[in-house]
């Protein structure tokens, strides 16, 4: 029986907007405003302003490419069309190997908000993170129609809580909290901008779902524009509230939102913030698990990943083989964290460099593929220059994509070596078999 290698088109405009927002407005809004403020002080707002301005070109470049070339390969497919299959496969592996770390980081961040609010230990944090990852995997296995509906409800809850947290922070914001404005110098702003990139990744993730859009042109361009405006405003307001209240010093850099909400609402505020953190990160996990399984499916379909990754569920027509691969990766990363071998601060830096490289590849592809659109080429150039400028600030994390490149090169070399071997005639093959026997 011949296996079906096509995905169902069941993602409409509302689901697309919710998936974009859920993918981008994820764990970053919970942890990064505090980390950036701790790193650069009030001057971190300059980095936020720069990244907020950058968000629309980044989003539109991915949206225009998704509208013109809808494919489960997403950025990998765009790079393939622009620079060839090997370059596309390399970018695909950058993204694919980012999610197995990024997913558990999102889960541990969301679970950390709940355990911090309730006073629970690290065991509870790992258990909650495991449950969140399980929801992402199961939702992905069932299908994107369900995931899209879940995402709409989650995004409404996210926006409501973030608007409330900013309103709650206003009475506690003081001008004294903005001085000294640049306590750690100009370099700290660049370093903060690099870690802020974690907050603005996500547009490339939904590009991997474009093959399942009902109307790729409308969902990819209009949907991404609406989502970019909402995300940019909410991120900057969250950062302003964090700096203005100095919650990153009082509540801790990784749980500043809990402190902001708990002030007017007391213990219930902490519980609501913790629950919101779990929902936010679960939405991110759903989007990224879905995207990673699609890129694994696309790479396997092209012959650049093991064939079993292209298997589809007979019942739901979703990438079941790739989902099992992610399940194994998630389990390994949670084990490494639980054993104390890797901290969440270390884990969050590993995929940062690969995500940025994914964007660099996508923006470079946009420059070449969107030549018929002056807007498309301009925003692709802006995005390309900005992402290249941010990349050096990722520091030692650059070593992670170097390892991926080395492994990918070895795989391609072995694949070419095997394909270059001459095929033996059938009679000679049978004779060799009989000689062995």
PDB file of C-alpha atoms in Angstrom, residues 102-318:
ATOM      1  CA  UNK A 102      13.972  24.911  23.033  1.00  0.00           C
ATOM      2  CA  UNK A 103      10.844  22.849  23.811  1.00  0.00           C
ATOM      3  CA  UNK A 104      12.050  21.633  27.232  1.00  0.00           C
ATOM      4  CA  UNK A 105      13.386  25.147  28.009  1.00  0.00           C
ATOM      5  CA  UNK A 106       9.905  26.561  27.363  1.00  0.00           C
ATOM      6  CA  UNK A 107       8.321  23.810  29.478  1.00  0.00           C
ATOM      7  CA  UNK A 108      10.743  24.298  32.374  1.00  0.00           C
ATOM      8  CA  UNK A 109      10.233  28.067  32.223  1.00  0.00           C
ATOM      9  CA  UNK A 110       6.444  27.779  32.410  1.00  0.00           C
ATOM     10  CA  UNK A 111       6.607  25.105  35.092  1.00  0.00           C
ATOM     11  CA  UNK A 112       9.138  27.245  36.985  1.00  0.00           C
ATOM     12  CA  UNK A 113       6.640  30.084  37.184  1.00  0.00           C
ATOM     13  CA  UNK A 114       4.062  27.798  38.781  1.00  0.00           C
ATOM     14  CA  UNK A 115       6.489  26.187  41.231  1.00  0.00           C
ATOM     15  CA  UNK A 116       7.872  29.612  42.215  1.00  0.00           C
ATOM     16  CA  UNK A 117       4.357  30.875  42.861  1.00  0.00           C
ATOM     17  CA  UNK A 118       3.320  27.817  44.883  1.00  0.00           C
ATOM     18  CA  UNK A 119       6.634  27.166  46.639  1.00  0.00           C
ATOM     19  CA  UNK A 120       7.081  23.714  45.108  1.00  0.00           C
ATOM     20  CA  UNK A 121      10.400  21.997  44.505  1.00  0.00           C
ATOM     21  CA  UNK A 122      12.371  21.041  41.404  1.00  0.00           C
ATOM     22  CA  UNK A 123      10.720  17.623  41.207  1.00  0.00           C
ATOM     23  CA  UNK A 124       7.325  19.256  40.705  1.00  0.00           C
ATOM     24  CA  UNK A 125       8.865  21.550  38.089  1.00  0.00           C
ATOM     25  CA  UNK A 126      10.140  18.601  36.046  1.00  0.00           C
ATOM     26  CA  UNK A 127       6.795  16.767  36.397  1.00  0.00           C
ATOM     27  CA  UNK A 128       4.822  19.808  35.197  1.00  0.00           C
ATOM     28  CA  UNK A 129       7.281  20.379  32.331  1.00  0.00           C
ATOM     29  CA  UNK A 130       6.873  16.746  31.270  1.00  0.00           C
ATOM     30  CA  UNK A 131       3.083  17.123  31.243  1.00  0.00           C
ATOM     31  CA  UNK A 132       3.329  20.293  29.116  1.00  0.00           C
ATOM     32  CA  UNK A 133       5.604  18.571  26.593  1.00  0.00           C
ATOM     33  CA  UNK A 134       3.190  15.627  26.484  1.00  0.00           C
ATOM     34  CA  UNK A 135       0.322  18.006  25.651  1.00  0.00           C
ATOM     35  CA  UNK A 136       2.370  19.481  22.809  1.00  0.00           C
ATOM     36  CA  UNK A 137       3.232  16.058  21.388  1.00  0.00           C
ATOM     37  CA  UNK A 138      -0.307  14.672  21.667  1.00  0.00           C
ATOM     38  CA  UNK A 139      -1.894  17.808  20.188  1.00  0.00           C
ATOM     39  CA  UNK A 140       0.557  17.659  17.300  1.00  0.00           C
ATOM     40  CA  UNK A 141      -0.229  13.991  16.721  1.00  0.00           C
ATOM     41  CA  UNK A 142      -4.000  14.623  16.664  1.00  0.00           C
ATOM     42  CA  UNK A 143      -3.684  17.460  14.133  1.00  0.00           C
ATOM     43  CA  UNK A 144      -3.357  21.190  13.537  1.00  0.00           C
ATOM     44  CA  UNK A 145      -7.117  21.849  13.460  1.00  0.00           C
ATOM     45  CA  UNK A 146      -7.287  20.994  17.163  1.00  0.00           C
ATOM     46  CA  UNK A 147      -4.004  22.794  17.883  1.00  0.00           C
ATOM     47  CA  UNK A 148      -5.281  25.961  16.190  1.00  0.00           C
ATOM     48  CA  UNK A 149      -8.449  26.049  18.297  1.00  0.00           C
ATOM     49  CA  UNK A 150      -6.483  25.497  21.489  1.00  0.00           C
ATOM     50  CA  UNK A 151      -4.112  28.270  20.468  1.00  0.00           C
ATOM     51  CA  UNK A 152      -6.919  30.819  20.010  1.00  0.00           C
ATOM     52  CA  UNK A 153      -8.150  30.291  23.586  1.00  0.00           C
ATOM     53  CA  UNK A 154      -4.631  30.392  25.004  1.00  0.00           C
ATOM     54  CA  UNK A 155      -3.686  33.597  23.156  1.00  0.00           C
ATOM     55  CA  UNK A 156      -6.772  35.407  24.474  1.00  0.00           C
ATOM     56  CA  UNK A 157      -5.751  34.427  28.023  1.00  0.00           C
ATOM     57  CA  UNK A 158      -2.127  35.508  27.415  1.00  0.00           C
ATOM     58  CA  UNK A 159      -3.060  38.967  26.095  1.00  0.00           C
ATOM     59  CA  UNK A 160      -5.524  39.529  28.968  1.00  0.00           C
ATOM     60  CA  UNK A 161      -2.979  38.718  31.672  1.00  0.00           C
ATOM     61  CA  UNK A 162      -0.147  40.773  30.100  1.00  0.00           C
ATOM     62  CA  UNK A 163      -2.383  43.844  29.738  1.00  0.00           C
ATOM     63  CA  UNK A 164      -3.487  43.417  33.354  1.00  0.00           C
ATOM     64  CA  UNK A 165       0.128  43.050  34.554  1.00  0.00           C
ATOM     65  CA  UNK A 166       1.108  46.327  32.860  1.00  0.00           C
ATOM     66  CA  UNK A 167      -1.893  48.113  34.395  1.00  0.00           C
ATOM     67  CA  UNK A 168      -0.948  46.691  37.801  1.00  0.00           C
ATOM     68  CA  UNK A 169       2.649  47.868  37.352  1.00  0.00           C
ATOM     69  CA  UNK A 170       1.828  51.496  36.491  1.00  0.00           C
ATOM     70  CA  UNK A 171       1.324  52.730  40.107  1.00  0.00           C
ATOM     71  CA  UNK A 172       4.667  51.134  41.109  1.00  0.00           C
ATOM     72  CA  UNK A 173       6.780  52.549  38.289  1.00  0.00           C
ATOM     73  CA  UNK A 174       9.220  55.258  39.458  1.00  0.00           C
ATOM     74  CA  UNK A 175      11.609  57.491  37.536  1.00  0.00           C
ATOM     75  CA  UNK A 176      14.399  56.594  40.000  1.00  0.00           C
ATOM     76  CA  UNK A 177      14.265  53.015  38.693  1.00  0.00           C
ATOM     77  CA  UNK A 178      15.585  54.238  35.323  1.00  0.00           C
ATOM     78  CA  UNK A 179      18.862  55.603  36.733  1.00  0.00           C
ATOM     79  CA  UNK A 180      21.651  54.903  36.166  1.00  0.00           C
ATOM     80  CA  UNK A 181      20.384  54.227  32.683  1.00  0.00           C
ATOM     81  CA  UNK A 182      23.425  52.360  31.340  1.00  0.00           C
ATOM     82  CA  UNK A 183      25.200  50.766  34.334  1.00  0.00           C
ATOM     83  CA  UNK A 184      27.105  48.169  32.296  1.00  0.00           C
ATOM     84  CA  UNK A 185      28.089  50.149  29.166  1.00  0.00           C
ATOM     85  CA  UNK A 186      27.129  49.962  25.506  1.00  0.00           C
ATOM     86  CA  UNK A 187      28.326  46.379  25.079  1.00  0.00           C
ATOM     87  CA  UNK A 188      25.647  45.149  27.462  1.00  0.00           C
ATOM     88  CA  UNK A 189      22.965  46.496  25.099  1.00  0.00           C
ATOM     89  CA  UNK A 190      24.295  44.327  22.272  1.00  0.00           C
ATOM     90  CA  UNK A 191      24.445  41.318  24.581  1.00  0.00           C
ATOM     91  CA  UNK A 192      20.887  41.988  25.699  1.00  0.00           C
ATOM     92  CA  UNK A 193      19.744  42.285  22.070  1.00  0.00           C
ATOM     93  CA  UNK A 194      21.241  38.856  21.369  1.00  0.00           C
ATOM     94  CA  UNK A 195      19.311  37.198  24.165  1.00  0.00           C
ATOM     95  CA  UNK A 196      16.175  39.162  23.201  1.00  0.00           C
ATOM     96  CA  UNK A 197      16.251  37.328  19.890  1.00  0.00           C
ATOM     97  CA  UNK A 198      14.858  34.401  21.880  1.00  0.00           C
ATOM     98  CA  UNK A 199      11.642  36.434  22.252  1.00  0.00           C
ATOM     99  CA  UNK A 200      11.216  37.187  18.562  1.00  0.00           C
ATOM    100  CA  UNK A 201      11.777  33.772  17.038  1.00  0.00           C
ATOM    101  CA  UNK A 202       8.646  32.000  15.949  1.00  0.00           C
ATOM    102  CA  UNK A 203       7.807  33.443  12.557  1.00  0.00           C
ATOM    103  CA  UNK A 204      10.037  30.813  10.983  1.00  0.00           C
ATOM    104  CA  UNK A 205       8.261  28.081  12.977  1.00  0.00           C
ATOM    105  CA  UNK A 206       4.834  28.785  11.508  1.00  0.00           C
ATOM    106  CA  UNK A 207       6.349  28.865   8.006  1.00  0.00           C
ATOM    107  CA  UNK A 208       6.714  25.092   8.360  1.00  0.00           C
ATOM    108  CA  UNK A 209       2.924  24.873   8.723  1.00  0.00           C
ATOM    109  CA  UNK A 210       2.209  26.908   5.563  1.00  0.00           C
ATOM    110  CA  UNK A 211       1.524  23.741   3.552  1.00  0.00           C
ATOM    111  CA  UNK A 212      -1.504  23.248   5.830  1.00  0.00           C
ATOM    112  CA  UNK A 213      -2.929  26.795   5.432  1.00  0.00           C
ATOM    113  CA  UNK A 214      -6.350  26.908   3.768  1.00  0.00           C
ATOM    114  CA  UNK A 215      -5.365  30.195   2.083  1.00  0.00           C
ATOM    115  CA  UNK A 216      -1.556  30.619   2.292  1.00  0.00           C
ATOM    116  CA  UNK A 217      -1.553  34.106   0.709  1.00  0.00           C
ATOM    117  CA  UNK A 218      -4.035  35.587   3.181  1.00  0.00           C
ATOM    118  CA  UNK A 219      -2.995  33.680   6.311  1.00  0.00           C
ATOM    119  CA  UNK A 220       0.735  34.184   5.840  1.00  0.00           C
ATOM    120  CA  UNK A 221       0.782  37.926   5.017  1.00  0.00           C
ATOM    121  CA  UNK A 222      -2.237  39.428   6.804  1.00  0.00           C
ATOM    122  CA  UNK A 223      -1.989  36.972   9.665  1.00  0.00           C
ATOM    123  CA  UNK A 224       1.677  37.648  10.327  1.00  0.00           C
ATOM    124  CA  UNK A 225       1.179  41.450  10.171  1.00  0.00           C
ATOM    125  CA  UNK A 226      -1.610  41.408  12.777  1.00  0.00           C
ATOM    126  CA  UNK A 227       0.391  39.078  14.992  1.00  0.00           C
ATOM    127  CA  UNK A 228       3.584  41.191  14.689  1.00  0.00           C
ATOM    128  CA  UNK A 229       1.845  44.372  15.861  1.00  0.00           C
ATOM    129  CA  UNK A 230       0.249  42.622  18.855  1.00  0.00           C
ATOM    130  CA  UNK A 231       3.482  40.867  19.838  1.00  0.00           C
ATOM    131  CA  UNK A 232       5.672  43.987  19.507  1.00  0.00           C
ATOM    132  CA  UNK A 233       3.406  46.108  21.715  1.00  0.00           C
ATOM    133  CA  UNK A 234       2.992  43.449  24.404  1.00  0.00           C
ATOM    134  CA  UNK A 235       6.718  42.713  24.610  1.00  0.00           C
ATOM    135  CA  UNK A 236       7.722  46.338  24.986  1.00  0.00           C
ATOM    136  CA  UNK A 237       5.042  46.995  27.632  1.00  0.00           C
ATOM    137  CA  UNK A 238       6.207  43.940  29.593  1.00  0.00           C
ATOM    138  CA  UNK A 239       9.829  45.120  29.455  1.00  0.00           C
ATOM    139  CA  UNK A 240       8.826  48.659  30.498  1.00  0.00           C
ATOM    140  CA  UNK A 241       6.891  47.280  33.469  1.00  0.00           C
ATOM    141  CA  UNK A 242       9.829  45.073  34.486  1.00  0.00           C
ATOM    142  CA  UNK A 243      12.330  47.955  34.444  1.00  0.00           C
ATOM    143  CA  UNK A 244       9.956  50.576  35.848  1.00  0.00           C
ATOM    144  CA  UNK A 245       9.068  48.476  38.913  1.00  0.00           C
ATOM    145  CA  UNK A 246      12.534  46.863  39.265  1.00  0.00           C
ATOM    146  CA  UNK A 247      10.724  43.557  39.609  1.00  0.00           C
ATOM    147  CA  UNK A 248      13.791  41.827  38.187  1.00  0.00           C
ATOM    148  CA  UNK A 249      15.605  42.769  41.408  1.00  0.00           C
ATOM    149  CA  UNK A 250      12.723  42.118  43.801  1.00  0.00           C
ATOM    150  CA  UNK A 251      11.055  39.050  42.344  1.00  0.00           C
ATOM    151  CA  UNK A 252      14.071  37.570  40.603  1.00  0.00           C
ATOM    152  CA  UNK A 253      15.087  37.943  36.961  1.00  0.00           C
ATOM    153  CA  UNK A 254      13.351  34.714  35.929  1.00  0.00           C
ATOM    154  CA  UNK A 255      10.049  35.355  37.732  1.00  0.00           C
ATOM    155  CA  UNK A 256       9.534  39.116  37.521  1.00  0.00           C
ATOM    156  CA  UNK A 257       5.990  38.754  36.148  1.00  0.00           C
ATOM    157  CA  UNK A 258       4.941  36.776  39.239  1.00  0.00           C
ATOM    158  CA  UNK A 259       6.063  39.661  41.457  1.00  0.00           C
ATOM    159  CA  UNK A 260       4.224  42.286  39.368  1.00  0.00           C
ATOM    160  CA  UNK A 261       0.903  40.413  39.431  1.00  0.00           C
ATOM    161  CA  UNK A 262       1.145  39.200  43.017  1.00  0.00           C
ATOM    162  CA  UNK A 263       1.466  42.750  44.394  1.00  0.00           C
ATOM    163  CA  UNK A 264      -2.185  43.786  43.784  1.00  0.00           C
ATOM    164  CA  UNK A 265      -3.671  40.269  44.038  1.00  0.00           C
ATOM    165  CA  UNK A 266      -1.553  38.663  46.737  1.00  0.00           C
ATOM    166  CA  UNK A 267      -1.143  34.870  46.708  1.00  0.00           C
ATOM    167  CA  UNK A 268      -3.840  34.475  44.067  1.00  0.00           C
ATOM    168  CA  UNK A 269      -1.815  36.758  41.811  1.00  0.00           C
ATOM    169  CA  UNK A 270       1.144  34.413  42.005  1.00  0.00           C
ATOM    170  CA  UNK A 271      -1.049  31.421  41.202  1.00  0.00           C
ATOM    171  CA  UNK A 272      -2.631  33.204  38.227  1.00  0.00           C
ATOM    172  CA  UNK A 273       0.801  34.251  36.938  1.00  0.00           C
ATOM    173  CA  UNK A 274       2.102  30.706  37.365  1.00  0.00           C
ATOM    174  CA  UNK A 275      -0.895  29.215  35.558  1.00  0.00           C
ATOM    175  CA  UNK A 276      -0.557  31.807  32.795  1.00  0.00           C
ATOM    176  CA  UNK A 277       3.118  30.947  32.453  1.00  0.00           C
ATOM    177  CA  UNK A 278       2.226  27.303  31.938  1.00  0.00           C
ATOM    178  CA  UNK A 279      -0.393  28.166  29.298  1.00  0.00           C
ATOM    179  CA  UNK A 280       1.956  30.545  27.467  1.00  0.00           C
ATOM    180  CA  UNK A 281       4.722  27.987  27.293  1.00  0.00           C
ATOM    181  CA  UNK A 282       2.355  25.172  26.336  1.00  0.00           C
ATOM    182  CA  UNK A 283       1.205  27.283  23.371  1.00  0.00           C
ATOM    183  CA  UNK A 284       4.843  27.723  22.348  1.00  0.00           C
ATOM    184  CA  UNK A 285       5.510  24.002  22.714  1.00  0.00           C
ATOM    185  CA  UNK A 286       2.505  23.152  20.528  1.00  0.00           C
ATOM    186  CA  UNK A 287       3.673  25.518  17.769  1.00  0.00           C
ATOM    187  CA  UNK A 288       7.311  24.421  17.828  1.00  0.00           C
ATOM    188  CA  UNK A 289       6.610  20.708  18.168  1.00  0.00           C
ATOM    189  CA  UNK A 290       4.314  20.962  15.165  1.00  0.00           C
ATOM    190  CA  UNK A 291       6.898  22.933  13.185  1.00  0.00           C
ATOM    191  CA  UNK A 292       9.812  20.635  14.034  1.00  0.00           C
ATOM    192  CA  UNK A 293       7.847  17.517  13.140  1.00  0.00           C
ATOM    193  CA  UNK A 294       6.989  19.094   9.766  1.00  0.00           C
ATOM    194  CA  UNK A 295      10.578  20.023   8.967  1.00  0.00           C
ATOM    195  CA  UNK A 296      11.722  16.517   9.950  1.00  0.00           C
ATOM    196  CA  UNK A 297       9.000  15.127   7.682  1.00  0.00           C
ATOM    197  CA  UNK A 298      10.141  17.401   4.827  1.00  0.00           C
ATOM    198  CA  UNK A 299      13.839  16.523   5.294  1.00  0.00           C
ATOM    199  CA  UNK A 300      13.025  12.816   5.277  1.00  0.00           C
ATOM    200  CA  UNK A 301      10.899  13.317   2.165  1.00  0.00           C
ATOM    201  CA  UNK A 302      13.951  14.878   0.480  1.00  0.00           C
ATOM    202  CA  UNK A 303      16.287  12.119   1.661  1.00  0.00           C
ATOM    203  CA  UNK A 304      18.246  14.281   4.157  1.00  0.00           C
ATOM    204  CA  UNK A 305      16.829  12.620   7.268  1.00  0.00           C
ATOM    205  CA  UNK A 306      16.066   8.998   8.187  1.00  0.00           C
ATOM    206  CA  UNK A 307      13.174   7.618   6.150  1.00  0.00           C
ATOM    207  CA  UNK A 308      11.151   6.708   9.229  1.00  0.00           C
ATOM    208  CA  UNK A 309      10.748  10.424  10.009  1.00  0.00           C
ATOM    209  CA  UNK A 310       8.453  10.721   6.968  1.00  0.00           C
ATOM    210  CA  UNK A 311       5.906   8.266   8.370  1.00  0.00           C
ATOM    211  CA  UNK A 312       2.404   9.690   8.749  1.00  0.00           C
ATOM    212  CA  UNK A 313      -0.260   8.622  11.203  1.00  0.00           C
ATOM    213  CA  UNK A 314      -2.792   6.463   9.360  1.00  0.00           C
ATOM    214  CA  UNK A 315      -5.622   8.012  11.377  1.00  0.00           C
ATOM    215  CA  UNK A 316      -4.680  11.725  11.542  1.00  0.00           C
ATOM    216  CA  UNK A 317      -2.222  12.133   8.618  1.00  0.00           C
ATOM    217  CA  UNK A 318       0.298  13.840  10.924  1.00  0.00           C
TER     218      UNK A 318
END
